[in-house]
Amino acid sequence: MDEKSDEFINSLSTQSSVAKFSHSDRGIFGCSLNAQKLVADQCIDGGYKRLNELRMRAVEVSRARKAPGRNSKSELIERVQDLKVQLHLAHQENSRLVIALDELIDLAVRMAGSEGVKQKIVEREIGEVTLRFGI
């Protein structure tokens, strides 16, 4: 957003500041509140009352966007459900990885056989891997 857009959003706080807002590059010129009411009643379905309702709604939306983390209850419930599904999938994937790691350890032990040097190297490496993964 440009500076004028920020200025307009800030002007939404009161009816008179919206009336006074101007942006000559876009052909928007300030006027008195009475002039704004007169033009709104002539040009907008619902007149000035509708214009003011739209202004107040824009203020609400602007505040909601500036306040991160403030979601509706239904949005938060949906987010919690999504996170539960993601957590369940992560648990499943971790279980598969642990099983695969166990199978690889068994294979390494079998391949090392009972020969002293190979077996000691494999046992040391397995010890480091299981320590790293907390198994």
PDB file of C-alpha atoms in Angstrom:
ATOM      1  CA  MET A   1       0.000   0.000   0.000  1.00  0.00           C
ATOM      2  CA  ASP A   2       1.068   3.544  -0.619  1.00  0.00           C
ATOM      3  CA  GLU A   3       1.078   6.454   1.800  1.00  0.00           C
ATOM      4  CA  LYS A   4      -2.327   7.739   0.631  1.00  0.00           C
ATOM      5  CA  SER A   5      -3.908   4.311   1.150  1.00  0.00           C
ATOM      6  CA  ASP A   6      -2.650   4.244   4.729  1.00  0.00           C
ATOM      7  CA  GLU A   7      -3.905   7.794   5.178  1.00  0.00           C
ATOM      8  CA  PHE A   8      -7.343   6.801   3.901  1.00  0.00           C
ATOM      9  CA  ILE A   9      -7.534   3.786   6.202  1.00  0.00           C
ATOM     10  CA  ASN A  10      -6.651   6.042   9.116  1.00  0.00           C
ATOM     11  CA  SER A  11      -9.309   8.555   8.009  1.00  0.00           C
ATOM     12  CA  LEU A  12     -12.019   5.913   8.368  1.00  0.00           C
ATOM     13  CA  SER A  13     -12.052   6.439  12.125  1.00  0.00           C
ATOM     14  CA  THR A  14     -14.558   9.323  11.915  1.00  0.00           C
ATOM     15  CA  GLN A  15     -17.223  10.466   9.466  1.00  0.00           C
ATOM     16  CA  SER A  16     -15.755  13.945   9.160  1.00  0.00           C
ATOM     17  CA  SER A  17     -12.220  12.680   8.456  1.00  0.00           C
ATOM     18  CA  VAL A  18     -13.580  10.579   5.583  1.00  0.00           C
ATOM     19  CA  ALA A  19     -15.318  13.670   4.227  1.00  0.00           C
ATOM     20  CA  LYS A  20     -12.097  15.710   4.466  1.00  0.00           C
ATOM     21  CA  PHE A  21      -9.904  13.018   2.865  1.00  0.00           C
ATOM     22  CA  SER A  22      -8.398  13.956  -0.506  1.00  0.00           C
ATOM     23  CA  HIS A  23      -6.246  12.237  -3.097  1.00  0.00           C
ATOM     24  CA  SER A  24      -5.919  14.539  -6.102  1.00  0.00           C
ATOM     25  CA  ASP A  25      -4.160  11.889  -8.235  1.00  0.00           C
ATOM     26  CA  ARG A  26      -7.323   9.805  -8.054  1.00  0.00           C
ATOM     27  CA  GLY A  27      -9.759  12.676  -8.326  1.00  0.00           C
ATOM     28  CA  ILE A  28     -10.825  12.553  -4.678  1.00  0.00           C
ATOM     29  CA  PHE A  29     -11.313  15.918  -3.032  1.00  0.00           C
ATOM     30  CA  GLY A  30     -12.299  16.686   0.526  1.00  0.00           C
ATOM     31  CA  CYS A  31     -15.562  18.353   1.412  1.00  0.00           C
ATOM     32  CA  SER A  32     -17.651  19.230   4.434  1.00  0.00           C
ATOM     33  CA  LEU A  33     -19.571  16.534   6.274  1.00  0.00           C
ATOM     34  CA  ASN A  34     -22.873  18.129   5.191  1.00  0.00           C
ATOM     35  CA  ALA A  35     -21.791  18.036   1.529  1.00  0.00           C
ATOM     36  CA  GLN A  36     -20.775  14.379   1.895  1.00  0.00           C
ATOM     37  CA  LYS A  37     -24.172  13.544   3.418  1.00  0.00           C
ATOM     38  CA  LEU A  38     -26.002  15.319   0.601  1.00  0.00           C
ATOM     39  CA  VAL A  39     -24.016  13.581  -2.165  1.00  0.00           C
ATOM     40  CA  ALA A  40     -24.256  10.182  -0.449  1.00  0.00           C
ATOM     41  CA  ASP A  41     -28.036  10.486  -0.121  1.00  0.00           C
ATOM     42  CA  GLN A  42     -28.263  11.301  -3.840  1.00  0.00           C
ATOM     43  CA  CYS A  43     -25.770   8.775  -5.221  1.00  0.00           C
ATOM     44  CA  ILE A  44     -25.700   5.706  -2.941  1.00  0.00           C
ATOM     45  CA  ASP A  45     -28.484   3.186  -2.392  1.00  0.00           C
ATOM     46  CA  GLY A  46     -29.229   3.548   1.304  1.00  0.00           C
ATOM     47  CA  GLY A  47     -27.730   7.030   1.321  1.00  0.00           C
ATOM     48  CA  TYR A  48     -25.434   8.370   3.962  1.00  0.00           C
ATOM     49  CA  LYS A  49     -26.561   5.724   6.455  1.00  0.00           C
ATOM     50  CA  ARG A  50     -25.275   2.973   4.144  1.00  0.00           C
ATOM     51  CA  LEU A  51     -22.028   4.867   3.531  1.00  0.00           C
ATOM     52  CA  ASN A  52     -21.485   5.096   7.281  1.00  0.00           C
ATOM     53  CA  GLU A  53     -22.221   1.374   7.726  1.00  0.00           C
ATOM     54  CA  LEU A  54     -19.607   0.602   5.077  1.00  0.00           C
ATOM     55  CA  ARG A  55     -17.123   2.923   6.800  1.00  0.00           C
ATOM     56  CA  MET A  56     -17.628   1.175  10.148  1.00  0.00           C
ATOM     57  CA  ARG A  57     -17.257  -2.261   8.505  1.00  0.00           C
ATOM     58  CA  ALA A  58     -14.018  -1.128   6.855  1.00  0.00           C
ATOM     59  CA  VAL A  59     -12.738   0.010  10.262  1.00  0.00           C
ATOM     60  CA  GLU A  60     -13.529  -3.453  11.714  1.00  0.00           C
ATOM     61  CA  VAL A  61     -11.743  -5.224   8.862  1.00  0.00           C
ATOM     62  CA  SER A  62      -8.747  -2.925   9.162  1.00  0.00           C
ATOM     63  CA  ARG A  63      -8.470  -3.589  12.895  1.00  0.00           C
ATOM     64  CA  ALA A  64      -8.817  -7.337  12.380  1.00  0.00           C
ATOM     65  CA  ARG A  65      -5.972  -7.314   9.866  1.00  0.00           C
ATOM     66  CA  LYS A  66      -3.754  -5.334  12.222  1.00  0.00           C
ATOM     67  CA  ALA A  67      -4.439  -7.700  15.132  1.00  0.00           C
ATOM     68  CA  PRO A  68      -2.846 -11.033  14.168  1.00  0.00           C
ATOM     69  CA  GLY A  69      -3.983 -14.079  16.042  1.00  0.00           C
ATOM     70  CA  ARG A  70      -7.489 -12.830  16.658  1.00  0.00           C
ATOM     71  CA  ASN A  71      -9.614 -15.297  14.773  1.00  0.00           C
ATOM     72  CA  SER A  72     -13.196 -16.311  15.184  1.00  0.00           C
ATOM     73  CA  LYS A  73     -13.998 -19.301  17.365  1.00  0.00           C
ATOM     74  CA  SER A  74     -14.927 -21.426  14.353  1.00  0.00           C
ATOM     75  CA  GLU A  75     -11.628 -20.551  12.627  1.00  0.00           C
ATOM     76  CA  LEU A  76      -9.703 -21.544  15.741  1.00  0.00           C
ATOM     77  CA  ILE A  77     -11.634 -24.810  16.071  1.00  0.00           C
ATOM     78  CA  GLU A  78     -10.888 -25.610  12.432  1.00  0.00           C
ATOM     79  CA  ARG A  79      -7.208 -24.765  12.962  1.00  0.00           C
ATOM     80  CA  VAL A  80      -7.059 -27.071  16.012  1.00  0.00           C
ATOM     81  CA  GLN A  81      -8.606 -29.904  13.973  1.00  0.00           C
ATOM     82  CA  ASP A  82      -6.059 -29.372  11.183  1.00  0.00           C
ATOM     83  CA  LEU A  83      -3.217 -29.430  13.684  1.00  0.00           C
ATOM     84  CA  LYS A  84      -4.548 -32.653  15.241  1.00  0.00           C
ATOM     85  CA  VAL A  85      -4.610 -34.305  11.819  1.00  0.00           C
ATOM     86  CA  GLN A  86      -1.068 -33.092  11.091  1.00  0.00           C
ATOM     87  CA  LEU A  87       0.109 -34.384  14.478  1.00  0.00           C
ATOM     88  CA  HIS A  88      -1.495 -37.782  13.871  1.00  0.00           C
ATOM     89  CA  LEU A  89       0.181 -38.028  10.453  1.00  0.00           C
ATOM     90  CA  ALA A  90       3.530 -37.064  11.974  1.00  0.00           C
ATOM     91  CA  HIS A  91       3.147 -39.788  14.617  1.00  0.00           C
ATOM     92  CA  GLN A  92       2.388 -42.346  11.915  1.00  0.00           C
ATOM     93  CA  GLU A  93       5.426 -41.273   9.888  1.00  0.00           C
ATOM     94  CA  ASN A  94       7.651 -41.402  12.968  1.00  0.00           C
ATOM     95  CA  SER A  95       6.418 -44.917  13.733  1.00  0.00           C
ATOM     96  CA  ARG A  96       7.252 -46.045  10.192  1.00  0.00           C
ATOM     97  CA  LEU A  97      10.716 -44.467  10.469  1.00  0.00           C
ATOM     98  CA  VAL A  98      11.414 -46.161  13.810  1.00  0.00           C
ATOM     99  CA  ILE A  99      10.378 -49.527  12.352  1.00  0.00           C
ATOM    100  CA  ALA A 100      12.630 -48.962   9.323  1.00  0.00           C
ATOM    101  CA  LEU A 101      15.525 -47.983  11.598  1.00  0.00           C
ATOM    102  CA  ASP A 102      15.029 -51.117  13.713  1.00  0.00           C
ATOM    103  CA  GLU A 103      15.065 -53.245  10.565  1.00  0.00           C
ATOM    104  CA  LEU A 104      18.272 -51.581   9.363  1.00  0.00           C
ATOM    105  CA  ILE A 105      19.918 -52.142  12.750  1.00  0.00           C
ATOM    106  CA  ASP A 106      18.950 -55.830  12.666  1.00  0.00           C
ATOM    107  CA  LEU A 107      20.322 -56.111   9.126  1.00  0.00           C
ATOM    108  CA  ALA A 108      23.587 -54.411  10.113  1.00  0.00           C
ATOM    109  CA  VAL A 109      24.013 -56.757  13.089  1.00  0.00           C
ATOM    110  CA  ARG A 110      23.356 -59.822  10.920  1.00  0.00           C
ATOM    111  CA  MET A 111      25.761 -58.603   8.225  1.00  0.00           C
ATOM    112  CA  ALA A 112      28.493 -57.919  10.775  1.00  0.00           C
ATOM    113  CA  GLY A 113      28.168 -61.473  11.989  1.00  0.00           C
ATOM    114  CA  SER A 114      30.030 -62.513  15.045  1.00  0.00           C
ATOM    115  CA  GLU A 115      33.468 -61.396  13.849  1.00  0.00           C
ATOM    116  CA  GLY A 116      35.118 -59.252  16.482  1.00  0.00           C
ATOM    117  CA  VAL A 117      36.193 -56.074  14.623  1.00  0.00           C
ATOM    118  CA  LYS A 118      33.147 -55.726  12.357  1.00  0.00           C
ATOM    119  CA  GLN A 119      30.777 -56.462  15.213  1.00  0.00           C
ATOM    120  CA  LYS A 120      32.402 -53.847  17.471  1.00  0.00           C
ATOM    121  CA  ILE A 121      32.272 -51.186  14.716  1.00  0.00           C
ATOM    122  CA  VAL A 122      28.620 -51.945  13.992  1.00  0.00           C
ATOM    123  CA  GLU A 123      27.722 -51.915  17.700  1.00  0.00           C
ATOM    124  CA  ARG A 124      29.485 -48.555  18.160  1.00  0.00           C
ATOM    125  CA  GLU A 125      27.718 -47.025  15.136  1.00  0.00           C
ATOM    126  CA  ILE A 126      24.352 -48.428  16.214  1.00  0.00           C
ATOM    127  CA  GLY A 127      24.932 -46.986  19.681  1.00  0.00           C
ATOM    128  CA  GLU A 128      25.544 -43.530  18.204  1.00  0.00           C
ATOM    129  CA  VAL A 129      22.466 -43.710  15.968  1.00  0.00           C
ATOM    130  CA  THR A 130      20.146 -44.917  18.728  1.00  0.00           C
ATOM    131  CA  LEU A 131      21.506 -42.239  21.068  1.00  0.00           C
ATOM    132  CA  ARG A 132      20.884 -39.558  18.461  1.00  0.00           C
ATOM    133  CA  PHE A 133      17.292 -40.669  17.998  1.00  0.00           C
ATOM    134  CA  GLY A 134      16.636 -41.464  21.659  1.00  0.00           C
ATOM    135  CA  ILE A 135      15.778 -45.088  20.981  1.00  0.00           C
TER     136      ILE A 135
END
